[in-house]
GROMACS .gro file of C-alpha atoms in nm:
model
  358
    1MET     CA    1  11.749   4.600  11.953
    2TYR     CA    2  11.369   4.598  11.943
    3LYS     CA    3  11.189   4.347  11.720
    4VAL     CA    4  10.866   4.456  11.553
    5LYS     CA    5  10.631   4.221  11.370
    6ILE     CA    6  10.348   4.348  11.149
    7LYS     CA    7  10.097   4.101  11.008
    8PRO     CA    8   9.819   4.155  10.752
    9HIS     CA    9   9.472   4.175  10.904
   10TRP     CA   10   9.149   4.193  10.705
   11GLU     CA   11   8.776   4.204  10.768
   12ILE     CA   12   8.471   4.139  10.550
   13SER     CA   13   8.137   4.316  10.579
   14ARG     CA   14   7.815   4.314  10.379
   15ASP     CA   15   7.572   4.603  10.356
   16ALA     CA   16   7.529   4.751  10.707
   17GLU     CA   17   7.615   4.430  10.895
   18PRO     CA   18   7.904   4.429  11.144
   19PRO     CA   19   8.235   4.324  10.983
   20LEU     CA   20   8.360   3.970  11.018
   21ASP     CA   21   8.716   3.940  11.151
   22THR     CA   22   8.874   3.676  10.928
   23ALA     CA   23   9.170   3.593  11.154
   24VAL     CA   24   9.002   3.327  11.370
   25LEU     CA   25   8.784   3.204  11.083
   26LEU     CA   26   9.084   3.142  10.857
   27THR     CA   27   9.268   2.962  11.136
   28LEU     CA   28   8.964   2.740  11.185
   29LEU     CA   29   8.919   2.670  10.813
   30SER     CA   30   9.286   2.579  10.777
   31ALA     CA   31   9.257   2.342  11.073
   32ILE     CA   32   8.947   2.177  10.922
   33GLN     CA   33   9.137   2.135  10.595
   34GLU     CA   34   9.423   1.972  10.785
   35THR     CA   35   9.226   1.749  11.024
   36GLY     CA   36   8.911   1.675  10.823
   37SER     CA   37   8.693   1.738  11.127
   38ILE     CA   38   8.533   2.044  11.289
   39ALA     CA   39   8.573   1.889  11.634
   40ASN     CA   40   8.942   1.816  11.582
   41ALA     CA   41   8.994   2.158  11.424
   42ALA     CA   42   8.834   2.331  11.723
   43LYS     CA   43   9.059   2.137  11.957
   44LYS     CA   44   9.365   2.221  11.747
   45ILE     CA   45   9.304   2.598  11.766
   46GLY     CA   46   9.208   2.589  12.135
   47SER     CA   47   8.839   2.661  12.082
   48SER     CA   48   8.519   2.487  12.187
   49TYR     CA   49   8.318   2.289  11.934
   50ARG     CA   50   8.021   2.516  11.998
   51HIS     CA   51   8.222   2.831  11.934
   52ALA     CA   52   8.366   2.685  11.610
   53TRP     CA   53   8.017   2.601  11.483
   54GLY     CA   54   7.895   2.950  11.575
   55LEU     CA   55   8.183   3.109  11.385
   56LEU     CA   56   8.106   2.901  11.077
   57ARG     CA   57   7.734   2.985  11.096
   58ASP     CA   58   7.807   3.359  11.124
   59ALA     CA   59   8.042   3.346  10.825
   60GLU     CA   60   7.799   3.141  10.614
   61GLN     CA   61   7.521   3.386  10.697
   62LEU     CA   62   7.741   3.678  10.588
   63PHE     CA   63   7.833   3.514  10.256
   64GLY     CA   64   7.499   3.349  10.191
   65HIS     CA   65   7.690   3.033  10.096
   66PRO     CA   66   7.811   2.728  10.291
   67LEU     CA   67   8.180   2.697  10.375
   68VAL     CA   68   8.201   2.339  10.506
   69GLU     CA   69   8.030   2.014  10.410
   70THR     CA   70   7.977   1.758  10.684
   71GLY     CA   71   7.842   1.405  10.677
   72ARG     CA   72   7.799   1.123  10.924
   73GLY     CA   73   8.108   0.906  10.910
   74ARG     CA   74   8.265   1.125  10.640
   75GLY     CA   75   8.410   1.402  10.851
   76SER     CA   76   8.417   1.757  10.718
   77ARG     CA   77   8.558   1.911  10.405
   78LEU     CA   78   8.595   2.266  10.282
   79LEU     CA   79   8.373   2.388  10.002
   80PRO     CA   80   8.511   2.609   9.720
   81LEU     CA   81   8.431   2.940   9.893
   82ALA     CA   82   8.631   2.839  10.201
   83GLY     CA   83   8.921   2.742   9.979
   84LYS     CA   84   8.904   3.083   9.811
   85LEU     CA   85   8.924   3.255  10.150
   86ILE     CA   86   9.236   3.060  10.245
   87TRP     CA   87   9.400   3.137   9.910
   88ALA     CA   88   9.305   3.504   9.943
   89ASP     CA   89   9.479   3.519  10.280
   90ARG     CA   90   9.791   3.350  10.143
   91ARG     CA   91   9.795   3.591   9.850
   92ILE     CA   92   9.762   3.893  10.081
   93ALA     CA   93  10.052   3.767  10.293
   94ALA     CA   94  10.267   3.692   9.988
   95ARG     CA   95  10.210   4.037   9.839
   96LEU     CA   96  10.245   4.243  10.159
   97SER     CA   97  10.510   4.055  10.360
   98PRO     CA   98  10.817   4.229  10.210
   99THR     CA   99  10.658   4.573  10.257
  100LEU     CA  100  10.556   4.494  10.615
  101GLU     CA  101  10.898   4.347  10.700
  102THR     CA  102  11.065   4.661  10.566
  103LEU     CA  103  10.830   4.884  10.766
  104ALA     CA  104  10.888   4.677  11.080
  105SER     CA  105  11.263   4.719  11.039
  106GLU     CA  106  11.221   5.096  11.000
  107LEU     CA  107  11.012   5.110  11.318
  108GLU     CA  108  11.273   4.908  11.507
  109GLY     CA  109  11.534   5.167  11.416
  110GLU     CA  110  11.309   5.459  11.510
  111LEU     CA  111  11.229   5.305  11.849
  112SER     CA  112  11.596   5.245  11.920
  113LYS     CA  113  11.677   5.607  11.835
  114ALA     CA  114  11.395   5.732  12.056
  115VAL     CA  115  11.515   5.561  12.374
  116SER     CA  116  11.890   5.538  12.330
  117SER     CA  117  12.179   5.601  12.097
  118GLN     CA  118  12.160   5.403  11.774
  119PRO     CA  119  12.366   5.080  11.804
  120PRO     CA  120  12.573   4.948  11.513
  121VAL     CA  121  12.347   4.778  11.259
  122ILE     CA  122  12.378   4.586  10.932
  123ARG     CA  123  12.190   4.781  10.666
  124LEU     CA  124  12.061   4.521  10.421
  125ASN     CA  125  11.896   4.621  10.092
  126ALA     CA  126  11.799   4.324   9.879
  127SER     CA  127  11.576   4.180   9.614
  128HIS     CA  128  11.329   3.954   9.795
  129GLY     CA  129  11.422   3.587   9.790
  130PHE     CA  130  11.396   3.269   9.997
  131ALA     CA  131  11.768   3.246  10.077
  132VAL     CA  132  11.763   3.611  10.189
  133ALA     CA  133  11.468   3.532  10.417
  134ALA     CA  134  11.660   3.233  10.554
  135LEU     CA  135  11.958   3.458  10.633
  136LEU     CA  136  11.733   3.707  10.811
  137ASN     CA  137  11.599   3.425  11.028
  138GLN     CA  138  11.955   3.332  11.124
  139LEU     CA  139  12.047   3.693  11.203
  140ASN     CA  140  11.735   3.731  11.418
  141GLU     CA  141  11.804   3.406  11.604
  142ARG     CA  142  12.146   3.545  11.695
  143HIS     CA  143  11.999   3.885  11.784
  144LEU     CA  144  12.216   4.065  11.532
  145PRO     CA  145  12.070   4.410  11.451
  146VAL     CA  146  11.950   4.444  11.091
  147ASP     CA  147  11.802   4.741  10.910
  148LEU     CA  148  11.612   4.573  10.624
  149ARG     CA  149  11.488   4.727  10.301
  150TYR     CA  150  11.338   4.496  10.039
  151ARG     CA  151  11.379   4.659   9.697
  152ASN     CA  152  11.463   4.551   9.343
  153SER     CA  153  11.819   4.454   9.254
  154ALA     CA  154  11.902   4.776   9.069
  155ASP     CA  155  11.782   4.993   9.358
  156ALA     CA  156  11.978   4.780   9.606
  157VAL     CA  157  12.316   4.818   9.432
  158ALA     CA  158  12.243   5.188   9.370
  159ALA     CA  159  12.191   5.229   9.746
  160LEU     CA  160  12.526   5.059   9.807
  161ALA     CA  161  12.697   5.302   9.571
  162ARG     CA  162  12.542   5.592   9.766
  163GLN     CA  163  12.663   5.431  10.092
  164GLU     CA  164  12.304   5.395  10.209
  165CYS     CA  165  12.342   5.025  10.286
  166ASP     CA  166  12.613   4.775  10.383
  167LEU     CA  167  12.489   4.472  10.187
  168ALA     CA  168  12.309   4.487   9.852
  169GLY     CA  169  12.138   4.172   9.726
  170PHE     CA  170  12.103   4.119   9.351
  171HIS     CA  171  12.083   3.831   9.106
  172VAL     CA  172  12.246   3.762   8.770
  173PRO     CA  173  12.158   3.485   8.519
  174LEU     CA  174  12.415   3.228   8.418
  175GLY     CA  175  12.497   3.198   8.049
  176LYS     CA  176  12.425   3.423   7.755
  177PHE     CA  177  12.221   3.681   7.945
  178GLU     CA  178  12.483   3.741   8.214
  179GLU     CA  179  12.667   4.022   8.036
  180ALA     CA  180  12.352   4.227   7.971
  181ALA     CA  181  12.238   4.184   8.332
  182VAL     CA  182  12.577   4.277   8.475
  183ALA     CA  183  12.583   4.587   8.253
  184SER     CA  184  12.263   4.707   8.420
  185TYR     CA  185  12.438   4.701   8.759
  186GLY     CA  186  12.790   4.785   8.643
  187HIS     CA  187  12.781   5.163   8.678
  188TRP     CA  188  12.700   5.127   9.051
  189LEU     CA  189  12.958   4.859   9.129
  190ASP     CA  190  13.326   4.953   9.148
  191LYS     CA  191  13.575   4.666   9.129
  192HIS     CA  192  13.824   4.878   9.326
  193LYS     CA  193  13.579   4.940   9.613
  194HIS     CA  194  13.333   4.651   9.616
  195CYS     CA  195  13.339   4.274   9.641
  196LEU     CA  196  13.077   3.999   9.643
  197ILE     CA  197  12.955   3.726   9.874
  198HIS     CA  198  12.790   3.438   9.690
  199LEU     CA  199  12.452   3.352   9.840
  200ALA     CA  200  12.310   3.082   9.613
  201VAL     CA  201  12.238   2.950   9.265
  202ARG     CA  202  11.865   2.913   9.197
  203ASN     CA  203  11.628   2.799   8.924
  204GLN     CA  204  11.399   3.043   8.745
  205GLY     CA  205  11.122   2.923   8.518
  206LEU     CA  206  10.751   2.906   8.455
  207MET     CA  207  10.504   2.835   8.735
  208VAL     CA  208  10.180   2.671   8.621
  209ALA     CA  209   9.874   2.516   8.781
  210PRO     CA  210   9.905   2.154   8.899
  211GLY     CA  211   9.898   1.917   8.604
  212ASN     CA  212   9.977   2.203   8.366
  213PRO     CA  213   9.621   2.216   8.222
  214LYS     CA  214   9.718   2.469   7.952
  215ASN     CA  215  10.005   2.244   7.832
  216ILE     CA  216  10.261   2.524   7.862
  217ALA     CA  217  10.611   2.413   7.763
  218GLY     CA  218  10.807   2.736   7.717
  219LEU     CA  219  10.801   3.111   7.666
  220ALA     CA  220  10.644   3.083   7.319
  221ASP     CA  221  10.326   2.950   7.481
  222LEU     CA  222  10.274   3.271   7.679
  223SER     CA  223  10.125   3.445   7.374
  224ARG     CA  224   9.875   3.166   7.301
  225GLN     CA  225   9.508   3.262   7.308
  226GLY     CA  226   9.347   3.169   7.638
  227VAL     CA  227   9.671   3.180   7.840
  228LEU     CA  228   9.675   3.447   8.112
  229PHE     CA  229  10.015   3.557   8.246
  230VAL     CA  230  10.105   3.732   8.573
  231ASN     CA  231  10.425   3.938   8.580
  232ARG     CA  232  10.667   4.093   8.828
  233GLN     CA  233  10.685   4.469   8.873
  234PRO     CA  234  10.888   4.691   8.635
  235GLY     CA  235  11.247   4.731   8.756
  236SER     CA  236  11.271   4.390   8.922
  237GLY     CA  237  11.562   4.169   8.824
  238THR     CA  238  11.325   3.882   8.742
  239ARG     CA  239  11.122   4.095   8.501
  240MET     CA  240  11.441   4.226   8.341
  241LEU     CA  241  11.559   3.868   8.289
  242LEU     CA  242  11.226   3.766   8.139
  243GLU     CA  243  11.236   4.058   7.895
  244LEU     CA  244  11.588   3.959   7.788
  245MET     CA  245  11.474   3.602   7.726
  246LEU     CA  246  11.167   3.712   7.529
  247SER     CA  247  11.377   3.945   7.314
  248GLU     CA  248  11.627   3.670   7.240
  249GLN     CA  249  11.345   3.448   7.111
  250GLY     CA  250  11.184   3.730   6.913
  251LEU     CA  251  10.870   3.727   7.130
  252SER     CA  252  10.677   4.050   7.188
  253PRO     CA  253  10.557   4.132   7.542
  254THR     CA  254  10.254   4.308   7.392
  255ALA     CA  255  10.131   3.971   7.262
  256ILE     CA  256  10.120   3.826   7.616
  257ASP     CA  257   9.787   3.864   7.794
  258GLY     CA  258   9.857   3.992   8.146
  259PHE     CA  259  10.215   4.106   8.083
  260GLU     CA  260  10.146   4.447   8.241
  261THR     CA  261  10.017   4.302   8.567
  262ALA     CA  262  10.254   4.351   8.861
  263GLU     CA  263  10.319   4.139   9.168
  264PHE     CA  264  10.613   4.217   9.395
  265THR     CA  265  10.744   3.876   9.504
  266HIS     CA  266  10.787   3.524   9.369
  267SER     CA  267  10.540   3.405   9.634
  268ALA     CA  268  10.281   3.659   9.522
  269ILE     CA  269  10.313   3.529   9.165
  270ALA     CA  270  10.266   3.172   9.288
  271ALA     CA  271   9.968   3.264   9.506
  272PHE     CA  272   9.807   3.447   9.211
  273ILE     CA  273   9.830   3.132   8.998
  274ALA     CA  274   9.730   2.894   9.279
  275SER     CA  275   9.413   3.096   9.342
  276GLY     CA  276   9.314   3.057   8.974
  277MET     CA  277   9.363   3.422   8.877
  278ALA     CA  278   9.629   3.344   8.614
  279ASP     CA  279   9.760   3.041   8.426
  280VAL     CA  280  10.134   3.104   8.434
  281GLY     CA  281  10.404   3.325   8.580
  282PHE     CA  282  10.782   3.352   8.580
  283GLY     CA  283  10.974   3.302   8.905
  284VAL     CA  284  11.181   3.075   9.126
  285GLN     CA  285  11.114   2.706   9.182
  286THR     CA  286  11.078   2.741   9.561
  287ALA     CA  287  10.767   2.958   9.526
  288ALA     CA  288  10.606   2.705   9.293
  289GLN     CA  289  10.680   2.420   9.531
  290ARG     CA  290  10.540   2.603   9.835
  291PHE     CA  291  10.213   2.679   9.660
  292GLY     CA  292  10.169   2.332   9.509
  293LEU     CA  293  10.234   2.439   9.150
  294ASP     CA  294  10.415   2.265   8.867
  295PHE     CA  295  10.743   2.420   8.757
  296ILE     CA  296  10.914   2.434   8.417
  297PRO     CA  297  11.283   2.527   8.466
  298LEU     CA  298  11.426   2.765   8.205
  299ILE     CA  299  11.740   2.925   8.345
  300ARG     CA  300  11.971   2.931   8.647
  301GLU     CA  301  12.104   3.242   8.814
  302ARG     CA  302  12.342   3.344   9.089
  303TYR     CA  303  12.237   3.558   9.382
  304PHE     CA  304  12.504   3.778   9.540
  305PHE     CA  305  12.548   4.029   9.817
  306ALA     CA  306  12.764   4.322   9.711
  307LEU     CA  307  12.949   4.513   9.982
  308SER     CA  308  13.235   4.751  10.037
  309THR     CA  309  13.570   4.574  10.066
  310ALA     CA  310  13.652   4.797  10.365
  311ALA     CA  311  13.332   4.687  10.545
  312MET     CA  312  13.449   4.325  10.554
  313LYS     CA  313  13.669   4.398  10.855
  314GLU     CA  314  13.387   4.538  11.068
  315PRO     CA  315  13.284   4.311  11.360
  316LEU     CA  316  12.915   4.290  11.270
  317MET     CA  317  12.993   4.211  10.908
  318GLN     CA  318  13.236   3.942  11.021
  319GLN     CA  319  12.952   3.776  11.212
  320VAL     CA  320  12.726   3.790  10.906
  321ILE     CA  321  12.999   3.637  10.691
  322GLY     CA  322  13.049   3.368  10.954
  323ILE     CA  323  12.682   3.270  10.926
  324LEU     CA  324  12.694   3.267  10.546
  325GLN     CA  325  13.004   3.045  10.548
  326SER     CA  326  12.873   2.802  10.809
  327THR     CA  327  12.788   2.445  10.716
  328SER     CA  328  12.449   2.477  10.883
  329PHE     CA  329  12.345   2.774  10.668
  330ARG     CA  330  12.461   2.605  10.349
  331GLU     CA  331  12.242   2.310  10.443
  332ILE     CA  332  11.945   2.545  10.493
  333VAL     CA  333  11.997   2.692  10.144
  334ASP     CA  334  12.034   2.344   9.991
  335GLN     CA  335  11.698   2.244  10.139
  336LEU     CA  336  11.520   2.520   9.945
  337SER     CA  337  11.362   2.371   9.633
  338GLY     CA  338  11.563   2.474   9.325
  339TYR     CA  339  11.849   2.627   9.527
  340ASP     CA  340  12.215   2.523   9.535
  341GLY     CA  341  12.413   2.627   9.842
  342SER     CA  342  12.742   2.455   9.759
  343ALA     CA  343  12.922   2.790   9.710
  344THR     CA  344  12.728   2.988   9.971
  345GLY     CA  345  12.957   3.227  10.160
  346GLU     CA  346  13.232   3.234   9.897
  347ILE     CA  347  13.390   3.579   9.868
  348LEU     CA  348  13.466   3.698   9.515
  349SER     CA  349  13.605   4.003   9.344
  350LEU     CA  350  13.382   4.155   9.079
  351SER     CA  351  13.629   4.065   8.806
  352LYS     CA  352  13.643   3.703   8.920
  353ALA     CA  353  13.264   3.676   8.934
  354PHE     CA  354  13.195   3.842   8.598
  355LYS     CA  355  13.412   3.812   8.286
  356SER     CA  356  13.267   4.135   8.146
  357LEU     CA  357  13.419   4.331   8.437
  358GLN     CA  358  13.772   4.194   8.404
   0.00000   0.00000   0.00000
């Protein structure tokens, strides 16, 4: 099985000047931020001090603004523009990674078909999440072939019903919103044909800037004047959950500034807020933690993989289940901020998982 990796790459140009490749510059700026020294940063990235200085001078000439402040005995520190460049790169990666991972998986399959017969593969369609990403890492480490498609929860279970995938990842809130969420998936899931593998329980809530400068305490604060919100895309399970919660509290989405914005992952929401482009977003705790944001927990939800009961006996699926049920993988899930892996790998019938389907 071929492995393809596609990474975002961006350049900056001004007027008719040659474009600046940001890849090396961003690596250098991140190293300066980490080490507090241009000399140490150059050494860290395997570059000469002279080359590092030249790269900084070229970039500062392009922007017309300094990127780094240096002082005798004080080392070096990044100025606001340099910080913006680093956050821009993190935001690009957060927004594009699921799309690029899906495309890479498609290319892997096409290459395999071009040179040989297609080997057995696990077709995984799933809502993007940190525990899903952790599972993919484990599958790749064991060289198990995966055909990955990141898509929203509804599309994933619909693909399972059409037999277009083997595992469909989706999430359902615990408590009073469970029945409404399950109903949105129910006409694609058949309790006589499908079963579930429990992946994790995770926290969803509000992500805000460090120190919570807008003093946001709950959903009611989203409609306050001067509060800018960033949302997930229509059709995502997280946006559906948010809309259920707003409706239950009698809050109108039209009163929320930024409600119609659309980012496609929890990380993209966090990066948007961390770069100062919004004050608050709704998503999982892990994303907030990884981008240095404060988090206000509001609700817990379960993440499942749905699959055909018949597929459980297939050798590749047995290996996937073995990973999910291993102690080591449960520990990986538990280490994710806001995740609970105590029931990871548990196999459930639909009626056992959801009272509304009994």
